[in-house]
Short mmCIF file of C-alpha atoms in Angstrom, two decimals:
data_model
loop_
_atom_site.label_atom_id
_atom_site.label_comp_id
_atom_site.label_asym_id
_atom_site.label_seq_id
_atom_site.Cartn_x
_atom_site.Cartn_y
_atom_site.Cartn_z
CA SER I 4 99.61 55.03 52.95
CA GLN I 5 100.60 54.53 49.37
CA THR I 6 99.18 56.54 46.51
CA ILE I 7 99.70 56.49 42.80
CA HIS I 8 99.33 59.53 40.58
CA GLN I 9 98.89 59.40 36.85
CA TRP I 10 98.53 62.34 34.48
CA PRO I 11 97.08 63.73 32.39
CA ALA I 12 93.62 62.24 32.80
CA THR I 13 92.66 62.97 29.21
CA LEU I 14 94.76 63.66 26.16
CA VAL I 15 93.95 64.28 22.50
CA GLN I 16 96.92 64.18 20.18
CA PRO I 17 97.31 64.21 16.39
CA VAL I 18 98.87 61.33 14.51
CA GLY I 19 102.63 61.70 14.34
CA SER I 20 102.95 63.79 17.49
CA PRO I 21 105.01 62.69 20.50
CA LEU I 22 103.61 61.33 23.74
CA SER I 23 104.64 61.44 27.35
CA LEU I 24 102.52 60.00 30.15
CA GLU I 25 103.81 60.16 33.68
CA CYS I 26 103.13 58.09 36.75
CA THR I 27 104.48 58.49 40.26
CA VAL I 28 104.03 56.44 43.41
CA GLU I 29 104.20 57.78 46.94
CA GLY I 30 104.52 56.06 50.26
CA THR I 31 106.58 53.06 49.22
CA SER I 32 110.05 52.39 47.93
CA ASN I 33 111.42 50.13 45.23
CA PRO I 34 108.05 49.15 43.79
CA ASN I 35 107.43 47.13 40.67
CA LEU I 36 105.86 49.47 38.13
CA TYR I 37 103.62 48.67 35.19
CA TRP I 38 101.97 50.22 32.15
CA TYR I 39 98.82 48.59 30.81
CA ARG I 40 96.65 49.56 27.86
CA GLN I 41 92.96 48.95 27.67
CA ALA I 42 91.47 49.26 24.20
CA ALA I 43 87.74 49.73 23.76
CA GLY I 44 85.91 46.50 24.48
CA ARG I 45 89.08 44.62 25.30
CA GLY I 46 90.88 43.59 28.42
CA LEU I 47 94.13 44.87 29.85
CA GLN I 48 97.26 44.41 27.83
CA LEU I 49 100.54 44.53 29.72
CA LEU I 50 102.87 46.89 27.86
CA PHE I 51 105.87 47.35 30.14
CA TYR I 52 106.99 46.51 33.61
CA SER I 53 109.96 47.59 35.67
CA VAL I 54 111.59 46.04 38.72
CA GLY I 55 114.06 48.88 39.28
CA ILE I 56 115.51 52.14 38.02
CA GLY I 57 116.48 51.82 34.40
CA GLN I 58 115.17 48.25 34.19
CA ILE I 59 112.36 47.98 31.66
CA SER I 60 110.79 44.85 30.25
CA SER I 61 108.64 45.13 27.17
CA GLU I 62 105.83 42.70 26.68
CA VAL I 63 104.63 43.70 23.23
CA PRO I 64 106.67 45.18 20.38
CA GLN I 65 105.04 48.44 19.46
CA ASN I 66 105.33 52.14 18.90
CA LEU I 67 105.77 52.90 22.59
CA SER I 68 108.63 52.97 25.05
CA ALA I 69 108.94 53.28 28.80
CA SER I 70 111.51 54.70 31.16
CA ARG I 71 112.07 54.72 34.89
CA PRO I 72 114.37 57.62 35.70
CA GLN I 73 113.65 57.52 39.43
CA ASP I 74 112.58 54.81 41.85
CA ARG I 75 108.95 55.84 41.96
CA GLN I 76 108.54 57.43 38.53
CA PHE I 77 107.46 55.62 35.39
CA ILE I 78 107.06 57.31 32.03
CA LEU I 79 105.38 56.05 28.87
CA SER I 80 106.52 57.68 25.64
CA SER I 81 106.19 57.65 21.92
CA LYS I 82 108.08 59.59 19.28
CA LYS I 83 105.25 59.45 16.75
CA LEU I 84 101.73 58.42 17.69
CA LEU I 85 99.64 56.14 15.53
CA LEU I 86 95.86 55.96 15.40
CA SER I 87 96.12 52.50 16.93
CA ASP I 88 97.74 53.97 20.04
CA SER I 89 94.36 55.32 21.16
CA GLY I 90 93.14 53.73 24.35
CA PHE I 91 93.01 53.91 28.10
CA TYR I 92 96.44 53.71 29.70
CA LEU I 93 96.80 52.53 33.25
CA CYS I 94 99.83 52.74 35.48
CA ALA I 95 100.11 50.35 38.40
CA TRP I 96 102.50 49.32 41.14
CA SER I 97 103.09 46.34 43.38
CA ARG I 98 105.54 45.51 46.14
CA MET I 99 108.61 43.89 44.77
CA THR I 100 109.30 41.20 47.32
CA GLY I 101 107.49 38.85 49.62
CA GLY I 102 104.68 37.84 47.37
CA ASN I 103 101.04 38.44 48.31
CA SER I 104 101.09 41.90 46.85
CA PRO I 105 98.33 42.84 44.45
CA LEU I 106 98.51 45.51 41.78
CA HIS I 107 97.40 48.99 42.70
CA PHE I 108 96.18 51.12 39.83
CA GLY I 109 96.14 54.78 38.99
CA ASN I 110 93.04 56.42 37.58
CA GLY I 111 94.22 56.11 34.00
CA THR I 112 94.79 58.36 31.00
CA ARG I 113 92.33 58.39 28.13
CA LEU I 114 94.39 58.94 24.96
CA THR I 115 92.69 59.76 21.69
CA VAL I 116 94.87 59.97 18.61
CA THR I 117 93.19 61.92 15.81
CA ALA T 8 102.20 30.46 29.34
CA GLN T 9 99.88 32.01 31.85
CA SER T 10 96.43 33.04 30.74
CA VAL T 11 93.08 33.98 32.17
CA THR T 12 89.73 33.39 30.50
CA GLN T 13 86.49 35.09 31.39
CA PRO T 14 83.92 33.39 29.18
CA ASP T 15 81.11 35.88 29.77
CA ILE T 16 81.54 39.26 28.09
CA HIS T 17 78.25 40.70 29.37
CA ILE T 18 75.96 39.61 32.17
CA THR T 19 72.69 41.19 33.24
CA VAL T 20 71.10 40.41 36.59
CA SER T 21 68.23 41.91 38.49
CA GLU T 22 68.91 43.89 41.61
CA GLY T 23 68.75 41.60 44.60
CA ALA T 24 69.55 38.49 42.59
CA SER T 25 72.66 36.42 43.11
CA LEU T 26 75.69 36.75 40.88
CA GLU T 27 78.45 34.46 39.70
CA LEU T 28 81.19 35.60 37.33
CA ARG T 29 83.38 32.91 35.85
CA CYS T 30 87.14 32.87 35.62
CA ASN T 31 89.40 30.09 34.38
CA TYR T 32 93.16 30.25 34.48
CA SER T 33 96.03 28.43 32.90
CA TYR T 34 99.15 28.31 35.01
CA GLY T 35 101.77 25.68 35.61
CA ALA T 36 102.33 26.30 39.30
CA THR T 37 100.24 27.32 42.27
CA PRO T 38 98.36 30.37 41.08
CA TYR T 39 97.94 33.64 42.86
CA LEU T 40 94.59 35.02 41.77
CA PHE T 41 92.77 38.31 42.00
CA TRP T 42 89.47 39.93 41.14
CA TYR T 43 89.29 43.62 40.28
CA VAL T 44 86.38 45.93 39.53
CA GLN T 45 86.45 48.92 37.19
CA SER T 46 83.87 51.67 37.00
CA PRO T 47 83.67 53.58 33.70
CA GLY T 48 86.65 55.83 33.10
CA GLN T 49 88.36 54.75 36.30
CA GLY T 50 91.26 52.60 37.35
CA LEU T 51 90.85 49.11 38.75
CA GLN T 52 90.04 48.43 42.38
CA LEU T 53 91.01 45.21 44.10
CA LEU T 54 88.03 43.16 45.30
CA LEU T 55 89.84 40.14 46.69
CA LYS T 56 92.88 37.94 46.33
CA TYR T 57 93.83 34.30 46.76
CA PHE T 58 97.34 33.21 47.64
CA SER T 59 96.96 30.02 49.63
CA GLY T 60 94.96 28.41 52.40
CA ASP T 61 91.20 28.55 52.55
CA THR T 62 89.83 28.21 49.04
CA LEU T 63 86.88 30.51 49.77
CA VAL T 64 88.07 34.08 50.10
CA GLN T 65 86.09 37.08 51.19
CA GLY T 66 86.52 40.50 49.68
CA ILE T 67 85.15 43.98 49.86
CA LYS T 68 81.60 45.03 48.99
CA GLY T 69 80.19 41.63 49.95
CA PHE T 70 81.99 39.68 47.23
CA GLU T 71 83.57 36.27 47.64
CA ALA T 72 85.42 33.90 45.35
CA GLU T 73 86.17 30.21 45.43
CA PHE T 74 89.38 28.66 44.16
CA LYS T 75 88.90 25.22 42.62
CA ARG T 76 92.19 23.70 41.56
CA SER T 77 90.56 20.70 39.86
CA GLN T 78 88.60 23.01 37.60
CA SER T 79 91.27 25.72 37.26
CA SER T 80 88.61 28.19 38.24
CA PHE T 81 88.27 31.19 40.51
CA ASN T 82 84.66 32.32 40.23
CA LEU T 83 83.39 35.50 41.84
CA ARG T 84 80.07 35.49 43.69
CA LYS T 85 77.74 37.82 45.47
CA PRO T 86 74.49 36.70 47.14
CA SER T 87 72.51 39.86 46.40
CA VAL T 88 73.52 42.37 43.76
CA HIS T 89 73.05 46.10 44.25
CA TRP T 90 72.63 48.63 41.42
CA SER T 91 76.00 50.11 42.39
CA ASP T 92 77.69 46.83 41.47
CA ALA T 93 77.23 47.60 37.77
CA ALA T 94 80.78 47.76 36.44
CA GLU T 95 83.34 45.68 34.64
CA TYR T 96 85.06 42.87 36.50
CA PHE T 97 88.48 41.46 35.76
CA CYS T 98 90.14 38.28 36.93
CA ALA T 99 93.94 38.20 37.08
CA VAL T 100 96.82 35.82 37.76
CA VAL T 101 100.37 36.76 38.69
CA THR T 102 103.55 34.92 37.80
CA TYR T 103 105.49 33.05 40.48
CA ASN T 104 108.01 35.89 40.88
CA PHE T 105 105.22 38.46 41.17
CA ASN T 106 106.60 40.42 38.29
CA LYS T 107 103.81 40.05 35.75
CA PHE T 108 100.07 40.17 36.19
CA TYR T 109 97.84 38.81 33.44
CA PHE T 110 94.22 39.80 33.14
CA GLY T 111 91.16 38.28 31.56
CA SER T 112 89.20 40.24 29.00
CA GLY T 113 86.62 41.30 31.57
CA THR T 114 82.92 40.81 32.22
CA LYS T 115 80.57 43.77 32.09
CA LEU T 116 77.83 43.54 34.66
CA ASN T 117 74.53 45.30 34.13
CA VAL T 118 72.02 45.46 36.98
CA LYS T 119 68.32 45.73 36.21
CA PRO T 120 66.17 47.65 38.68
#
């Protein structure tokens, strides 16, 4: 069966520090990968998605970037965090082809920028 | 552009009462629709999905949803709510190429004993 791992679960970082959140998927190959952010009291905002290694689509211009160095690895980064980057970050995957594939989510990372 | 609207931010129901959470979508083609549930501090769990066929779909935990094309709606229902159903519920639509999933802003469900 497929599993998705996301870490760390909680992170407190000062303004201006770098960020690296990692997500890996097991049990499937060539998945679509996603990063979402959930701010307090708001819904899910799609940040990035990837349909293959090195292929990243950005949905919202911002202080963050994403990379996919391996088929089942997705990394969210920032060079300098802003207060507004605080939130709950969720990684997710879906099957790339054939339709009828929902999103499967990791357990999320709670990021607090102080 | 695709969008999903959940008009109710908070809903409170008594345990044992019926539940209906509203979802309206905007999408130019045949939509593929989902409902997810999120417990505090957790990721999202898939409740049910609609791709085609029967417009009434059954999901886990006793939930069901009905797709109504004429109303652009995909409302979630449960006949009898349990205290453990208290959570936040999200409706979502995916683009035709299954590359992007768009979510509503969520509905927080409180269950009164």
